[in-house]
Tab-separated table of C-alpha atoms in Angstrom:
chain	number	residue	atom	x	y	z
A	555	GLN	CA	44.513	-38.934	68.309
A	556	GLN	CA	48.190	-38.928	67.473
A	557	PRO	CA	49.236	-39.786	63.891
A	558	VAL	CA	51.407	-42.885	63.640
A	559	GLN	CA	54.885	-42.597	62.198
A	560	SER	CA	57.066	-45.386	60.870
A	561	PRO	CA	59.789	-46.375	61.176
A	562	GLN	CA	60.767	-45.172	64.634
A	563	ALA	CA	64.413	-44.916	63.640
A	564	VAL	CA	66.500	-45.056	60.480
A	565	ILE	CA	70.260	-45.303	60.078
A	566	LEU	CA	71.748	-44.345	56.731
A	567	ARG	CA	75.083	-43.765	55.084
A	568	GLU	CA	75.563	-40.565	53.140
A	569	GLY	CA	73.966	-40.792	49.736
A	570	GLU	CA	71.317	-43.340	50.714
A	571	ASP	CA	67.587	-42.714	50.550
A	572	ALA	CA	64.905	-42.960	53.227
A	573	VAL	CA	61.124	-42.843	53.466
A	574	ILE	CA	59.210	-41.859	56.588
A	575	ASN	CA	55.516	-42.605	56.749
A	576	CYS	CA	52.740	-40.884	58.669
A	577	SER	CA	49.252	-42.298	58.881
A	578	SER	CA	45.951	-41.457	60.464
A	579	SER	CA	42.752	-43.427	60.948
A	580	LYS	CA	40.724	-40.439	59.727
A	581	ALA	CA	41.135	-38.074	56.797
A	582	LEU	CA	43.367	-35.116	57.607
A	583	TYR	CA	42.745	-31.495	56.752
A	584	SER	CA	46.458	-31.010	56.192
A	585	VAL	CA	49.730	-32.609	57.181
A	586	HIS	CA	52.840	-30.779	58.346
A	587	TRP	CA	56.420	-32.044	58.386
A	588	TYR	CA	59.129	-30.756	60.754
A	589	ARG	CA	62.727	-31.624	61.525
A	590	GLN	CA	64.327	-31.198	64.924
A	591	LYS	CA	68.065	-31.414	65.434
A	592	HIS	CA	69.406	-32.374	68.821
A	593	GLY	CA	69.108	-29.540	71.311
A	594	GLU	CA	67.246	-27.281	68.904
A	595	ALA	CA	63.683	-26.287	68.160
A	596	PRO	CA	61.629	-28.029	65.470
A	597	VAL	CA	61.883	-26.438	62.044
A	598	PHE	CA	59.033	-26.436	59.549
A	599	LEU	CA	59.777	-28.312	56.307
A	600	MET	CA	56.537	-28.345	54.367
A	601	ILE	CA	52.777	-28.652	54.463
A	602	LEU	CA	50.467	-30.650	52.223
A	603	LEU	CA	46.856	-29.691	51.844
A	604	LYS	CA	45.367	-31.619	48.958
A	605	GLY	CA	44.823	-35.286	48.358
A	606	GLY	CA	47.316	-36.557	45.811
A	607	GLU	CA	49.605	-33.590	46.384
A	608	GLN	CA	53.355	-33.910	46.119
A	609	LYS	CA	55.743	-31.218	47.201
A	610	GLY	CA	59.504	-30.860	47.162
A	611	HIS	CA	62.051	-29.029	49.243
A	612	GLU	CA	65.581	-29.445	47.815
A	613	LYS	CA	66.193	-33.200	48.063
A	614	ILE	CA	63.420	-33.642	50.560
A	615	SER	CA	59.905	-34.146	49.250
A	616	ALA	CA	56.574	-35.390	50.510
A	617	SER	CA	53.319	-36.812	49.246
A	618	PHE	CA	49.758	-36.926	50.532
A	619	ASN	CA	47.602	-39.809	49.356
A	620	GLU	CA	44.217	-39.333	47.697
A	621	LYS	CA	42.252	-40.200	50.819
A	622	LYS	CA	44.389	-37.802	52.879
A	623	GLN	CA	45.031	-40.442	55.490
A	624	GLN	CA	48.690	-41.064	54.777
A	625	SER	CA	51.695	-38.916	54.016
A	626	SER	CA	55.252	-39.920	53.229
A	627	LEU	CA	58.452	-37.912	53.495
A	628	TYR	CA	61.195	-38.816	51.026
A	629	LEU	CA	64.834	-38.004	51.685
A	630	THR	CA	67.057	-38.707	48.712
A	631	ALA	CA	70.833	-38.789	48.500
A	632	SER	CA	71.004	-38.116	52.216
A	633	GLN	CA	73.562	-35.742	53.680
A	634	LEU	CA	74.995	-35.560	57.192
A	635	SER	CA	72.877	-32.445	57.756
A	636	TYR	CA	69.698	-34.503	57.368
A	637	SER	CA	70.252	-36.160	60.736
A	638	GLY	CA	67.597	-35.335	63.302
A	639	THR	CA	64.124	-36.289	64.406
A	640	TYR	CA	61.335	-35.896	61.870
A	641	PHE	CA	57.801	-35.217	62.989
A	642	CYS	CA	54.587	-35.220	61.057
A	643	GLY	CA	51.687	-33.207	62.400
A	644	LYS	CA	48.001	-33.379	61.678
A	645	VAL	CA	45.600	-30.465	61.915
A	646	GLY	CA	42.329	-30.991	63.741
A	647	GLY	CA	39.130	-31.517	61.834
A	648	ALA	CA	36.326	-29.386	60.537
A	649	GLY	CA	35.114	-26.080	61.882
A	650	GLY	CA	35.529	-24.093	65.049
A	651	THR	CA	38.774	-23.609	66.898
A	652	SER	CA	40.168	-27.061	66.174
A	653	TYR	CA	42.040	-25.737	63.147
A	654	GLY	CA	44.645	-24.558	65.611
A	655	LYS	CA	45.089	-28.022	67.037
A	656	LEU	CA	48.249	-29.479	65.553
A	657	THR	CA	48.973	-32.957	66.890
A	658	PHE	CA	52.373	-34.482	66.222
A	659	GLY	CA	53.380	-38.050	65.627
A	660	GLN	CA	55.912	-39.625	67.938
A	661	GLY	CA	58.830	-38.820	65.647
A	662	THR	CA	61.338	-40.732	63.513
A	663	ILE	CA	65.011	-40.507	64.426
A	664	LEU	CA	67.168	-40.302	61.312
A	665	THR	CA	70.926	-40.782	61.621
A	666	VAL	CA	73.203	-40.283	58.647
A	667	HIS	CA	76.768	-41.589	58.893
A	668	PRO	CA	79.701	-40.646	56.638
B	1288	GLU	CA	64.505	-10.695	62.177
B	1289	ALA	CA	61.268	-12.706	62.229
B	1290	GLN	CA	61.227	-14.784	65.361
B	1291	VAL	CA	59.444	-16.255	68.335
B	1292	THR	CA	61.091	-15.268	71.609
B	1293	GLN	CA	60.662	-17.273	74.787
B	1294	ASN	CA	61.945	-16.386	78.215
B	1295	PRO	CA	63.564	-17.695	80.265
B	1296	ARG	CA	65.606	-20.368	78.457
B	1297	TYR	CA	66.237	-22.287	81.664
B	1298	LEU	CA	64.286	-22.240	84.901
B	1299	ILE	CA	64.572	-24.216	88.113
B	1300	THR	CA	61.764	-23.707	90.592
B	1301	VAL	CA	60.182	-25.345	93.619
B	1302	THR	CA	56.876	-27.142	93.801
B	1303	GLY	CA	53.940	-24.791	94.184
B	1304	LYS	CA	55.674	-21.540	93.282
B	1305	LYS	CA	53.742	-19.801	90.522
B	1306	LEU	CA	55.675	-19.041	87.382
B	1307	THR	CA	55.140	-17.549	83.950
B	1308	VAL	CA	57.003	-18.362	80.749
B	1309	THR	CA	56.716	-15.539	78.269
B	1310	CYS	CA	56.367	-15.873	74.513
B	1311	SER	CA	56.364	-13.103	71.956
B	1312	GLN	CA	56.340	-13.110	68.151
B	1313	ASN	CA	57.050	-10.251	65.751
B	1314	MET	CA	55.464	-11.702	62.609
B	1315	ASN	CA	51.870	-10.583	63.182
B	1316	HIS	CA	50.815	-14.227	63.295
B	1317	GLU	CA	47.228	-15.114	64.173
B	1318	TYR	CA	47.904	-18.506	65.710
B	1319	MET	CA	50.081	-19.243	68.711
B	1320	SER	CA	50.603	-22.463	70.590
B	1321	TRP	CA	52.438	-24.062	73.495
B	1322	TYR	CA	53.991	-27.529	73.407
B	1323	ARG	CA	55.846	-29.634	75.884
B	1324	GLN	CA	58.402	-32.202	74.841
B	1325	ASP	CA	59.315	-35.212	76.927
B	1326	PRO	CA	61.547	-38.179	76.032
B	1327	GLY	CA	59.556	-40.920	74.374
B	1328	LEU	CA	56.373	-38.814	74.259
B	1329	GLY	CA	57.239	-36.386	71.499
B	1330	LEU	CA	55.667	-32.945	71.213
B	1331	ARG	CA	52.321	-32.546	72.942
B	1332	GLN	CA	50.166	-29.478	72.552
B	1333	ILE	CA	49.163	-27.737	75.782
B	1334	TYR	CA	47.064	-24.795	74.590
B	1335	TYR	CA	46.620	-22.865	71.400
B	1336	SER	CA	45.164	-19.530	70.392
B	1337	MET	CA	43.637	-18.541	67.084
B	1338	ASN	CA	43.538	-14.823	67.854
B	1339	VAL	CA	43.318	-12.300	70.663
B	1340	GLU	CA	41.044	-13.580	73.433
B	1341	VAL	CA	40.498	-16.898	71.598
B	1342	THR	CA	42.196	-19.861	73.227
B	1343	ASP	CA	41.497	-23.572	73.405
B	1344	LYS	CA	42.881	-26.667	75.063
B	1345	GLY	CA	45.351	-28.931	73.387
B	1346	ASP	CA	46.044	-32.506	74.430
B	1347	VAL	CA	47.639	-31.880	77.841
B	1348	PRO	CA	46.169	-28.675	79.339
B	1349	GLU	CA	45.912	-29.781	82.986
B	1350	GLY	CA	47.960	-27.614	85.322
B	1351	TYR	CA	48.494	-24.812	82.815
B	1352	LYS	CA	46.839	-21.509	81.988
B	1353	VAL	CA	47.274	-19.167	79.066
B	1354	SER	CA	46.031	-15.778	78.000
B	1355	ARG	CA	46.101	-13.863	74.730
B	1356	LYS	CA	45.462	-10.209	75.488
B	1357	GLU	CA	47.698	-8.953	72.694
B	1358	LYS	CA	48.341	-10.516	69.324
B	1359	ARG	CA	52.091	-10.761	69.815
B	1360	ASN	CA	52.164	-12.301	73.300
B	1361	PHE	CA	51.030	-15.685	74.583
B	1362	PRO	CA	52.324	-16.381	78.108
B	1363	LEU	CA	52.158	-19.804	79.722
B	1364	ILE	CA	51.274	-19.789	83.412
B	1365	LEU	CA	51.886	-22.578	85.889
B	1366	GLU	CA	50.011	-21.555	89.008
B	1367	SER	CA	51.211	-24.425	91.195
B	1368	PRO	CA	53.988	-26.284	89.408
B	1369	SER	CA	54.631	-29.919	90.224
B	1370	PRO	CA	57.602	-32.171	89.416
B	1371	ASN	CA	55.657	-33.876	86.591
B	1372	GLN	CA	55.700	-30.543	84.768
B	1373	THR	CA	59.467	-30.753	84.440
B	1374	SER	CA	59.886	-30.631	80.690
B	1375	LEU	CA	61.117	-28.758	77.643
B	1376	TYR	CA	58.537	-26.197	76.554
B	1377	PHE	CA	58.175	-24.657	73.114
B	1378	CYS	CA	56.089	-21.721	72.027
B	1379	ALA	CA	55.193	-21.509	68.335
B	1380	SER	CA	53.313	-19.175	66.039
B	1381	SER	CA	51.732	-19.462	62.610
B	1382	LEU	CA	50.121	-17.118	60.133
B	1383	ALA	CA	47.167	-19.526	59.909
B	1384	ALA	CA	47.847	-22.984	61.294
B	1385	PRO	CA	45.748	-25.109	58.955
B	1386	ASN	CA	47.520	-23.767	55.874
B	1387	TYR	CA	50.874	-22.509	57.141
B	1388	GLY	CA	53.625	-23.992	59.231
B	1389	TYR	CA	54.540	-23.053	62.769
B	1390	THR	CA	57.688	-21.136	63.700
B	1391	PHE	CA	59.038	-22.359	67.021
B	1392	GLY	CA	60.823	-20.470	69.759
B	1393	SER	CA	64.128	-21.745	71.154
B	1394	GLY	CA	62.523	-23.523	74.071
B	1395	THR	CA	62.402	-23.239	77.853
B	1396	ARG	CA	63.803	-26.029	79.942
B	1397	LEU	CA	61.851	-26.128	83.185
B	1398	THR	CA	62.816	-28.150	86.220
B	1399	VAL	CA	60.422	-28.351	89.188
B	1400	VAL	CA	61.966	-29.741	92.384
């Protein structure tokens, strides 16, 4: 089942902050975050593996709650280059070949204006 | 340069004419995967492979075939393409998908008329 992202779209001015949420009805093994700019391929941002984990990538960071059912991506002091569609992805559950199954949320469109 | 290479970038074909989209990676990655991307539907996984000769279905496998005879290559085969397979296709590879991110190829835009 697809993870649920919110909001679907965000419009910001440069310097403003945004939070994108990703939730699942079941505990996740790990959660991935990607950004896709228009006309380009998705680009990996970060992965979170442990409940309670927080990870940063320049001014972009993410958290994974203790129950591993929700992750949030934080974009602070946004720049024009942050514009794009952000996807979270969940890895399939325990055992077997399902570790290769990475299911994406529907995406959040982030637009940063000058 | 570490990369995932897909070919062709653009393809227009007719209904029923078999085609293959090639994908190759030079990073010695174990995992490879195919996705299709459609407006409003996001990225949907077609097939994935955890190693040579190990493949499994993703969320939308109908109408597609894959094979993984060599570690570096993971071709996507459409034996009888139909217009509903018109889409943007991405190949991706990962060192180990549960714990590492995927590197995506540049995409193949397929149109079936």
